[in-house]
PDB file of C-alpha atoms in Angstrom:
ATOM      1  CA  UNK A 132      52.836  97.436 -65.531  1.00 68.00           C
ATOM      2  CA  UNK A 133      51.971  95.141 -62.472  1.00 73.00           C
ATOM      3  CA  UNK A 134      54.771  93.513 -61.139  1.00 87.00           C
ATOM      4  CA  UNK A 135      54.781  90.118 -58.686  1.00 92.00           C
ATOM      5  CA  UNK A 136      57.973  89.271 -57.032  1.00 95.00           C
ATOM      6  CA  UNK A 137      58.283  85.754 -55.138  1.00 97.00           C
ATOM      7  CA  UNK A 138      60.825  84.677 -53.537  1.00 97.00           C
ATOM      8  CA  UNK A 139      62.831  82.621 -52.544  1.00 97.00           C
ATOM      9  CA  UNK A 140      63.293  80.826 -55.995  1.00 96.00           C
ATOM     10  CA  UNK A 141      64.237  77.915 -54.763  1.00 96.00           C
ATOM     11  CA  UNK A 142      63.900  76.375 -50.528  1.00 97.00           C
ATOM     12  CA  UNK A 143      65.366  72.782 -50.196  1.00 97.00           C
ATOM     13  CA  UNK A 144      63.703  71.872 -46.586  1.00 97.00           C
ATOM     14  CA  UNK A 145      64.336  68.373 -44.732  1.00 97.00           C
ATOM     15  CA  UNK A 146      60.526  66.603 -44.444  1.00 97.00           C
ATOM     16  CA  UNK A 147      58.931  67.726 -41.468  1.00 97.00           C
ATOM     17  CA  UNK A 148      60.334  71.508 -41.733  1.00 98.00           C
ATOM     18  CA  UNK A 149      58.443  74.395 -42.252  1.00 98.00           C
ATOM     19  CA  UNK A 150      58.417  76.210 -45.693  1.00 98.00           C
ATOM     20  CA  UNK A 151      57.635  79.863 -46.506  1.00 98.00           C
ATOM     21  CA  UNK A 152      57.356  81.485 -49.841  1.00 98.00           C
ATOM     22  CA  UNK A 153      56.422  85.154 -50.010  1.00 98.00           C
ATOM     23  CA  UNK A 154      55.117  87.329 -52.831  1.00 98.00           C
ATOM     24  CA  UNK A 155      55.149  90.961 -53.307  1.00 97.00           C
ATOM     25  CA  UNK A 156      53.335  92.955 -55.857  1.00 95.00           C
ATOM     26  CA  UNK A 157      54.475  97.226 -57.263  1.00 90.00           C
ATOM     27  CA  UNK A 158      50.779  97.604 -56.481  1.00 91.00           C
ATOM     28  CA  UNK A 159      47.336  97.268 -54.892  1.00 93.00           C
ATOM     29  CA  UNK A 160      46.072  94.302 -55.643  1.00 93.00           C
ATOM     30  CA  UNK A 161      42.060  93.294 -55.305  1.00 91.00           C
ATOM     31  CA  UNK A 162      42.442  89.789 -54.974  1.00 92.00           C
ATOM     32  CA  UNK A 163      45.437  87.036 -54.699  1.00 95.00           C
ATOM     33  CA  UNK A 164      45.954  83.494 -55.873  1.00 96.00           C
ATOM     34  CA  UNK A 165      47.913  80.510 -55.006  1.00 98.00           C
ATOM     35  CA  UNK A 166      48.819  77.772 -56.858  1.00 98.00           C
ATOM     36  CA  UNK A 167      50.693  74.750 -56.964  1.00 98.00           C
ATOM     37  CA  UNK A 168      52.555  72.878 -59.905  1.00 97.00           C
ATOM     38  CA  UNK A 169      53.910  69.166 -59.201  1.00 97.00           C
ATOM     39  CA  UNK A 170      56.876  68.539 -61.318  1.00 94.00           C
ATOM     40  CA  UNK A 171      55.347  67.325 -64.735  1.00 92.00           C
ATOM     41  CA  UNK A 172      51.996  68.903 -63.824  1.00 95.00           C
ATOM     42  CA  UNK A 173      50.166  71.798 -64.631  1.00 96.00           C
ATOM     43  CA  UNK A 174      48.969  74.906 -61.829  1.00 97.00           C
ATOM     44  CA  UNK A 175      46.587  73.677 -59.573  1.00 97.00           C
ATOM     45  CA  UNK A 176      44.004  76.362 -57.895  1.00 96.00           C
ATOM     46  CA  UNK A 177      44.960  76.235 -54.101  1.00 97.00           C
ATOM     47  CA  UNK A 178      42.966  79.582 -52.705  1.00 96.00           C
ATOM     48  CA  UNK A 179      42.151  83.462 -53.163  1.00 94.00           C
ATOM     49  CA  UNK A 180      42.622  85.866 -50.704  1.00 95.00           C
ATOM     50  CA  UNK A 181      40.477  89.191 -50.793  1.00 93.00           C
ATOM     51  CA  UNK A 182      40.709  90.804 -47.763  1.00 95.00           C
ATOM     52  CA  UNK A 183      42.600  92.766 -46.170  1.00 97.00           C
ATOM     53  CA  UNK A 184      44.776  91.171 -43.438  1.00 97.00           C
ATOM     54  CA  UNK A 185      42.659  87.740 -44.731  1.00 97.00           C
ATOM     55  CA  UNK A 186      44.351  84.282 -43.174  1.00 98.00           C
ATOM     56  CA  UNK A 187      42.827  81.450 -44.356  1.00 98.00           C
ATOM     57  CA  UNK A 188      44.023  77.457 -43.465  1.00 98.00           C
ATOM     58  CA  UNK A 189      43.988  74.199 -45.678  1.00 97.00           C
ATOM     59  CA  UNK A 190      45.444  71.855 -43.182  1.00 97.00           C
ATOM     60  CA  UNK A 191      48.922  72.116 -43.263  1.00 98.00           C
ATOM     61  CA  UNK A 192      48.991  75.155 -45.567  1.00 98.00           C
ATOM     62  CA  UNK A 193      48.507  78.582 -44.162  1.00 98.00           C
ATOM     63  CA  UNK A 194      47.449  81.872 -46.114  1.00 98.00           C
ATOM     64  CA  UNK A 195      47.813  85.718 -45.399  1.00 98.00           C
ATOM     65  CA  UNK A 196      47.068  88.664 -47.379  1.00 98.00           C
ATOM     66  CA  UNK A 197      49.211  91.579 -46.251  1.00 97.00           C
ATOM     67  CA  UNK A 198      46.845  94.594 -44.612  1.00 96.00           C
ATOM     68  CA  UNK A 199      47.856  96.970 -47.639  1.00 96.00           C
ATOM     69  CA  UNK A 200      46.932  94.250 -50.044  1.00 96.00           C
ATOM     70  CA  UNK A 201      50.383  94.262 -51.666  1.00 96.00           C
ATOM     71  CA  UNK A 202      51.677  91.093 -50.051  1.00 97.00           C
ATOM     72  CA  UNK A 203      51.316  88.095 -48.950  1.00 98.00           C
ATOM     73  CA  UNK A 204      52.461  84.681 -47.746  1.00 98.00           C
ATOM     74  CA  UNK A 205      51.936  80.661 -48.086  1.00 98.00           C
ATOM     75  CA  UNK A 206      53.103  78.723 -44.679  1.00 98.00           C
ATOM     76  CA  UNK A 207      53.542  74.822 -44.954  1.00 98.00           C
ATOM     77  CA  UNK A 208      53.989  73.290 -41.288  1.00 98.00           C
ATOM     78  CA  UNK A 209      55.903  70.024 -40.987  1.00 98.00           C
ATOM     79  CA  UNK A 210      56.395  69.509 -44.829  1.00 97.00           C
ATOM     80  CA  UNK A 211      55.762  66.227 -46.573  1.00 97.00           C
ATOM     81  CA  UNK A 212      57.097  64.661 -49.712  1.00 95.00           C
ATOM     82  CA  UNK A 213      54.064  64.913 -51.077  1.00 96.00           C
ATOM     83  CA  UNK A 214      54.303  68.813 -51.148  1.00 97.00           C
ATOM     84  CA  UNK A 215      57.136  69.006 -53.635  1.00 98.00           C
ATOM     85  CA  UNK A 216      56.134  71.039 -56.516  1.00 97.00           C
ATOM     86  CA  UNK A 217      56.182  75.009 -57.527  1.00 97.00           C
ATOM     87  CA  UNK A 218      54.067  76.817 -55.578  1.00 98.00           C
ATOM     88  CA  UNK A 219      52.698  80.211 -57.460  1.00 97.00           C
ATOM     89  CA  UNK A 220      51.370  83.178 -56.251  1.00 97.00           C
ATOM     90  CA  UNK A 221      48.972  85.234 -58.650  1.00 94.00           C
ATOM     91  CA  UNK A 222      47.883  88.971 -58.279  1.00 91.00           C
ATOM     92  CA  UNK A 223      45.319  90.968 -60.182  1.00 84.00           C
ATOM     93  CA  UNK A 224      44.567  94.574 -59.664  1.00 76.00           C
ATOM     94  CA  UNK A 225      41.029  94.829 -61.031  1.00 66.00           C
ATOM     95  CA  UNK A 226      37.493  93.161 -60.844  1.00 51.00           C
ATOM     96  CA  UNK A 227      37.151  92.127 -64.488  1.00 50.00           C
ATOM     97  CA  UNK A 228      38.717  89.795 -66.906  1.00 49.00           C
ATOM     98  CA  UNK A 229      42.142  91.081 -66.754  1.00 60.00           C
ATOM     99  CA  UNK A 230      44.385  87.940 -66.907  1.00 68.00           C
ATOM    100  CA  UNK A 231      46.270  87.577 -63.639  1.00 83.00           C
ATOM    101  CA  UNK A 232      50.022  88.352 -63.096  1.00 88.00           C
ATOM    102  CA  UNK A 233      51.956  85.373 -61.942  1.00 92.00           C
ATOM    103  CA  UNK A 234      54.842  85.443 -59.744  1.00 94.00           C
ATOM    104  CA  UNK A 235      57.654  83.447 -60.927  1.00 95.00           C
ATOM    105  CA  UNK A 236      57.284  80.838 -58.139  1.00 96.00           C
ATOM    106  CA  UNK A 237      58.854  79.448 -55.422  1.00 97.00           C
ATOM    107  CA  UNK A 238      60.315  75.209 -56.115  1.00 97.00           C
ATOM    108  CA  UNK A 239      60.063  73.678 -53.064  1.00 98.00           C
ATOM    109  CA  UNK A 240      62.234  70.417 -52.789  1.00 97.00           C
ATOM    110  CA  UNK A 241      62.166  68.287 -49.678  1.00 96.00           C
ATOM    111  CA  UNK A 242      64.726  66.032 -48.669  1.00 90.00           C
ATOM    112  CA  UNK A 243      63.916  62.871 -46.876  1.00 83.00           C
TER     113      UNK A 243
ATOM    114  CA  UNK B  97      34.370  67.881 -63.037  1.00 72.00           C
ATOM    115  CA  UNK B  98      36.271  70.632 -64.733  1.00 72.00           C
ATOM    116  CA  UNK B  99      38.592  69.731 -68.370  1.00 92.00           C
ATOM    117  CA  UNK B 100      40.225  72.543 -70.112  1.00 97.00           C
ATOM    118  CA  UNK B 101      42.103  69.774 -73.048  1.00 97.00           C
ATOM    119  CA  UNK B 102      45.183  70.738 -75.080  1.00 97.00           C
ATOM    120  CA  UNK B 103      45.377  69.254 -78.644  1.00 92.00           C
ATOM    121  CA  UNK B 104      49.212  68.085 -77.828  1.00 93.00           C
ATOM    122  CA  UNK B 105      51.468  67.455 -75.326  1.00 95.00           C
ATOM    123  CA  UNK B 106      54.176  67.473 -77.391  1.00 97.00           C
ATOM    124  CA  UNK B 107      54.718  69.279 -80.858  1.00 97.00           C
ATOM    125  CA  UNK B 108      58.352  69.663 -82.765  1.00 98.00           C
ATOM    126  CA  UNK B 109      57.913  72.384 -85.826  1.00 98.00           C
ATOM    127  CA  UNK B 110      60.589  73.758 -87.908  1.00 98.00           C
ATOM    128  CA  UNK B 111      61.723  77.729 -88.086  1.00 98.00           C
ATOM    129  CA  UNK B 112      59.581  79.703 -90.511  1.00 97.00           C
ATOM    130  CA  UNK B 113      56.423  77.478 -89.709  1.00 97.00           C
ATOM    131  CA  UNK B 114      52.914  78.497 -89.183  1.00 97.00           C
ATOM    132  CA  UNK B 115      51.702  76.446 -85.744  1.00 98.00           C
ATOM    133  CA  UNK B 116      48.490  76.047 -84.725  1.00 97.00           C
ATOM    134  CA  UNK B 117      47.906  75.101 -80.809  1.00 98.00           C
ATOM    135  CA  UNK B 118      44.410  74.361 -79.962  1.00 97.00           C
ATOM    136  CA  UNK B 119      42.682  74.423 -76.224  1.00 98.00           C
ATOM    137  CA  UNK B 120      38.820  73.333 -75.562  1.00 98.00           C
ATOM    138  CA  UNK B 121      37.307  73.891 -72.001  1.00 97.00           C
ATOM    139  CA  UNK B 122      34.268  71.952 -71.545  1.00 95.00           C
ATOM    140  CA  UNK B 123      32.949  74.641 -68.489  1.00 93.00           C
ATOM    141  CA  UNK B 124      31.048  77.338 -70.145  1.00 93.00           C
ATOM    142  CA  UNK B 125      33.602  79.624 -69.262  1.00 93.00           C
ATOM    143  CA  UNK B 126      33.852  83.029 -70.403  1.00 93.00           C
ATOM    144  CA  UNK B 127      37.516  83.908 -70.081  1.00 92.00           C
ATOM    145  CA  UNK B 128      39.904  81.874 -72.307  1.00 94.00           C
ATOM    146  CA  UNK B 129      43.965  82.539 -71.668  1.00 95.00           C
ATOM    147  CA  UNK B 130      47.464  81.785 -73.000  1.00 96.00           C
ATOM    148  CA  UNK B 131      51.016  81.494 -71.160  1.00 96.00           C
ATOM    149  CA  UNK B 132      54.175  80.585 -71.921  1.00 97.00           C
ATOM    150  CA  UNK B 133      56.681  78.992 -69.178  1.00 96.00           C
ATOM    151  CA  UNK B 134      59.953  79.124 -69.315  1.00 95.00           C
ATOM    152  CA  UNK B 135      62.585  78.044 -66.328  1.00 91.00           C
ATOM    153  CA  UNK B 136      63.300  81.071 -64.112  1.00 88.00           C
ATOM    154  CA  UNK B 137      60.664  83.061 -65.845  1.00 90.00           C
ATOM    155  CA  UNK B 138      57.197  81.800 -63.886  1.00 90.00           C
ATOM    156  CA  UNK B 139      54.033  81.848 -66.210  1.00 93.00           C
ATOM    157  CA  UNK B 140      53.748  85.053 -68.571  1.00 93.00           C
ATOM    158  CA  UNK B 141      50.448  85.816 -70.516  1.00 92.00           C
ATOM    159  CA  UNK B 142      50.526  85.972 -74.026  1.00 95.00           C
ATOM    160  CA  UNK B 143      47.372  86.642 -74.688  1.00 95.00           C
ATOM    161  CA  UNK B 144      43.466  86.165 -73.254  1.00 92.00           C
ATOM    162  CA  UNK B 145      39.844  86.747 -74.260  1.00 94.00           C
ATOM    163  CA  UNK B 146      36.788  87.545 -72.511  1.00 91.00           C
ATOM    164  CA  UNK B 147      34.342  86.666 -74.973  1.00 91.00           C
ATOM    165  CA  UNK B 148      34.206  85.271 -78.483  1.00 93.00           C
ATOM    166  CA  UNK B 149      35.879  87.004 -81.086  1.00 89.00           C
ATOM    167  CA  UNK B 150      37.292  89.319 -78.661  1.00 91.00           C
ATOM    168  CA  UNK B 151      41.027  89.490 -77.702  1.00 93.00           C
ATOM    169  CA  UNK B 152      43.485  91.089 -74.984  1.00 91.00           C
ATOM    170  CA  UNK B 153      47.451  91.533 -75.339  1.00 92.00           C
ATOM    171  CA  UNK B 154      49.014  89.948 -72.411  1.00 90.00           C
ATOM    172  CA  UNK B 155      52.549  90.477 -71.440  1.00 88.00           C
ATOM    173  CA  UNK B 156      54.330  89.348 -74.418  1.00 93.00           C
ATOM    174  CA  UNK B 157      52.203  89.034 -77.355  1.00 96.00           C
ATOM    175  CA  UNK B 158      54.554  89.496 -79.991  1.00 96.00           C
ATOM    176  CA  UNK B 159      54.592  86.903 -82.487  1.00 97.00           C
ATOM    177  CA  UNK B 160      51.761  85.097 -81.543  1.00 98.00           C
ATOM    178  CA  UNK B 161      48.265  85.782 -82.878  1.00 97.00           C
ATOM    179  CA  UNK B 162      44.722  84.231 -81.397  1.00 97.00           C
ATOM    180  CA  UNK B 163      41.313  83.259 -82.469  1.00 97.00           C
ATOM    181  CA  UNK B 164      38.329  82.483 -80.689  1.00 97.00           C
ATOM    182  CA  UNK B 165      35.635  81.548 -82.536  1.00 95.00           C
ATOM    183  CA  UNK B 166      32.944  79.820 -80.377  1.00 96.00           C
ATOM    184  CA  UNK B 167      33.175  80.036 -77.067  1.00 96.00           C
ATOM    185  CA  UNK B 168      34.802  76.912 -75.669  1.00 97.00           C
ATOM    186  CA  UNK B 169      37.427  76.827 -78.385  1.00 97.00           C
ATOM    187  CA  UNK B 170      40.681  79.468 -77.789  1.00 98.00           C
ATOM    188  CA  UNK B 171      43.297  78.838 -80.309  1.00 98.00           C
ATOM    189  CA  UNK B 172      47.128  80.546 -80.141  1.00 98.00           C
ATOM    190  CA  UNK B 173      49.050  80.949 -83.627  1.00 98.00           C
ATOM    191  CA  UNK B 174      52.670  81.043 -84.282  1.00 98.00           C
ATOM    192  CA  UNK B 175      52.521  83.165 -87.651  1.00 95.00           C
ATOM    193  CA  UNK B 176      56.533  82.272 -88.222  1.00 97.00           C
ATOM    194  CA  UNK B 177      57.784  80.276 -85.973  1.00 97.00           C
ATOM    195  CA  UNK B 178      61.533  81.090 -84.444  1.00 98.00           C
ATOM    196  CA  UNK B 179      63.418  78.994 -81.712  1.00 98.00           C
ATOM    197  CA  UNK B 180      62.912  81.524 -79.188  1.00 97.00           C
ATOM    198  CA  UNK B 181      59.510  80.246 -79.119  1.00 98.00           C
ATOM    199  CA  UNK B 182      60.589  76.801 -77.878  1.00 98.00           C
ATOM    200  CA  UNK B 183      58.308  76.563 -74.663  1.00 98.00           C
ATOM    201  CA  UNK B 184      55.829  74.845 -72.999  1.00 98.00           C
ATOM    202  CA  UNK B 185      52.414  76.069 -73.725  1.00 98.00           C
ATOM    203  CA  UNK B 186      49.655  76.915 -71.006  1.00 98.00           C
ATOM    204  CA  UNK B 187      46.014  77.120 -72.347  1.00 97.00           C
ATOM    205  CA  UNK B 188      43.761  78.355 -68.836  1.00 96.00           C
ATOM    206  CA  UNK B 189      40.209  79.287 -68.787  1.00 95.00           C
ATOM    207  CA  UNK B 190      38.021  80.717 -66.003  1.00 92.00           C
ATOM    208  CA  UNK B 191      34.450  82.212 -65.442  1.00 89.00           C
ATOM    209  CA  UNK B 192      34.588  86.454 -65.995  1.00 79.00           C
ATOM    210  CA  UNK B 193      33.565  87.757 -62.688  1.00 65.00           C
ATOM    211  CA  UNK B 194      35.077  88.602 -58.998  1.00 60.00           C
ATOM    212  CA  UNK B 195      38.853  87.193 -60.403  1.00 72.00           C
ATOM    213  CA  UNK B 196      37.762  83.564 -60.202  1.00 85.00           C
ATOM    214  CA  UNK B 197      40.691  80.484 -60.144  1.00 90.00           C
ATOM    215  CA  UNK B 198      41.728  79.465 -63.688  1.00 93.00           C
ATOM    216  CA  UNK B 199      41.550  76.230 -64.331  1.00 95.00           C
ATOM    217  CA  UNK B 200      44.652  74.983 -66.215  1.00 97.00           C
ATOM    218  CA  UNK B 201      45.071  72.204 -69.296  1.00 97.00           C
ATOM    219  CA  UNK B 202      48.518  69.751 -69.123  1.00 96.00           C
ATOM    220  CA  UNK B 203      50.331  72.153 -71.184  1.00 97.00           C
ATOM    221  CA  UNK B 204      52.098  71.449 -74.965  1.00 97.00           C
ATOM    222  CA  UNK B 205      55.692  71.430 -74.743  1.00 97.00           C
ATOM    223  CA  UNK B 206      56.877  72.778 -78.208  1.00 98.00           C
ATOM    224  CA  UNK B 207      59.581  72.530 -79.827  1.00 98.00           C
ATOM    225  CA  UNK B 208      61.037  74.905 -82.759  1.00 98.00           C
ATOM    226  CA  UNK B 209      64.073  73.320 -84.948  1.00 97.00           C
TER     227      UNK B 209
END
């Protein structure tokens, strides 16, 4: 079956560092999704990617899909303690109601 | 604005039990969902449904049993429960076309003794 690999697990930044958190899926995907979990919290929606080679922007957060749709990438410039949490990535390899495979998620922990 | 509602937040059952956890969603949404997360494991699907009375296998459906009889109500059963089931509890739900964002309830963290 579909498998999503994140990594890395865990990234302890200082605030005001970048963070990175990369997924990688065993196969085509048609779509991706990231989400974020604050500690206590449930997943949040953040974006979907579709294209190929798609980069979309929320502020500080930066999203690309990988040009063979099998990876892709969540950039945080200049973190902040409010962006502690588990952030998620989410592939799916067809159009209909297939549930979505979740990575395993990357905990971001920031240290003032 | 957008409410998918868990029945409990917390829920402590005893081995050999049958549990019931309930999820409402309040959006009209088609697709109805159930995880499990463990630490180190991410979110895995246990099972979903697209449409009332209809049902998927997820990932790891063994053990676990569904029902969805009208279509805001998606309800995952523990026909015997076992402490490997101790978890928290993820009820999503989501409209059914072009892979739209699943909107999540606060989870029941459940306890088997």
């Amino acid at each position: 079956g579909q498998q999503v690999m994140q990594i890395p697990q865990y990234q302890h930044v200082q605030e005001g560092e970048d963070f990175t958190t990369y997924c990688n899926s065993s196969t085509t995907l048609s779509n991706i999704q990231w989400y974020k979990q604050r500690p206590g919290g449930h997943p949040v929606f953040l974006i979907q990617l579709v294209k190929s080679g798609e980069v979309k922007k929320q502020k500080r957060l930066t999203f690309q899909f990988g040009e063979a749709k099998k990876n892709s990438s969540l950039h945080i410039t200049a973190t902040q303690t409010t962006d502690v949490g588990t952030y998620f990535c989410a592939g799916s390899s067809g159009g209909g109601a297939d549930g979505l495979t979740f990575g395993k998620g990357t905990h971001l922990i920031i240290q003032p | 604005d957008v409410k998918v509602t868990q029945s409990s937040r917390y829920l402590v059952k005893r081995t050999g039990e049958k549990v019931f956890l309930e999820c409402v969603q309040d959006m009209d949404h088609e697709n109805m969902f159930w995880y499990r997360q463990d630490p180190g494991l991410g979110l895995r699907l246990i099972y979903f449904s697209y449409d009332v009375k209809m049902k998927e296998k997820g990932d790891i459906p063994e053990g676990y049993s569904v029902s969805r009889e009208k279509k805001e109500r998606f309800s995952l059963i523990l026909e015997s429960a076992s402490t490997n089931q101790t978890s928290m509890y993820l009820c999503a739900s989501s409209f059914s076309y072009h892979n739209q964002p699943q909107h999540f309830g606060d989870g029941t963290r459940l306890s088997i003794l």
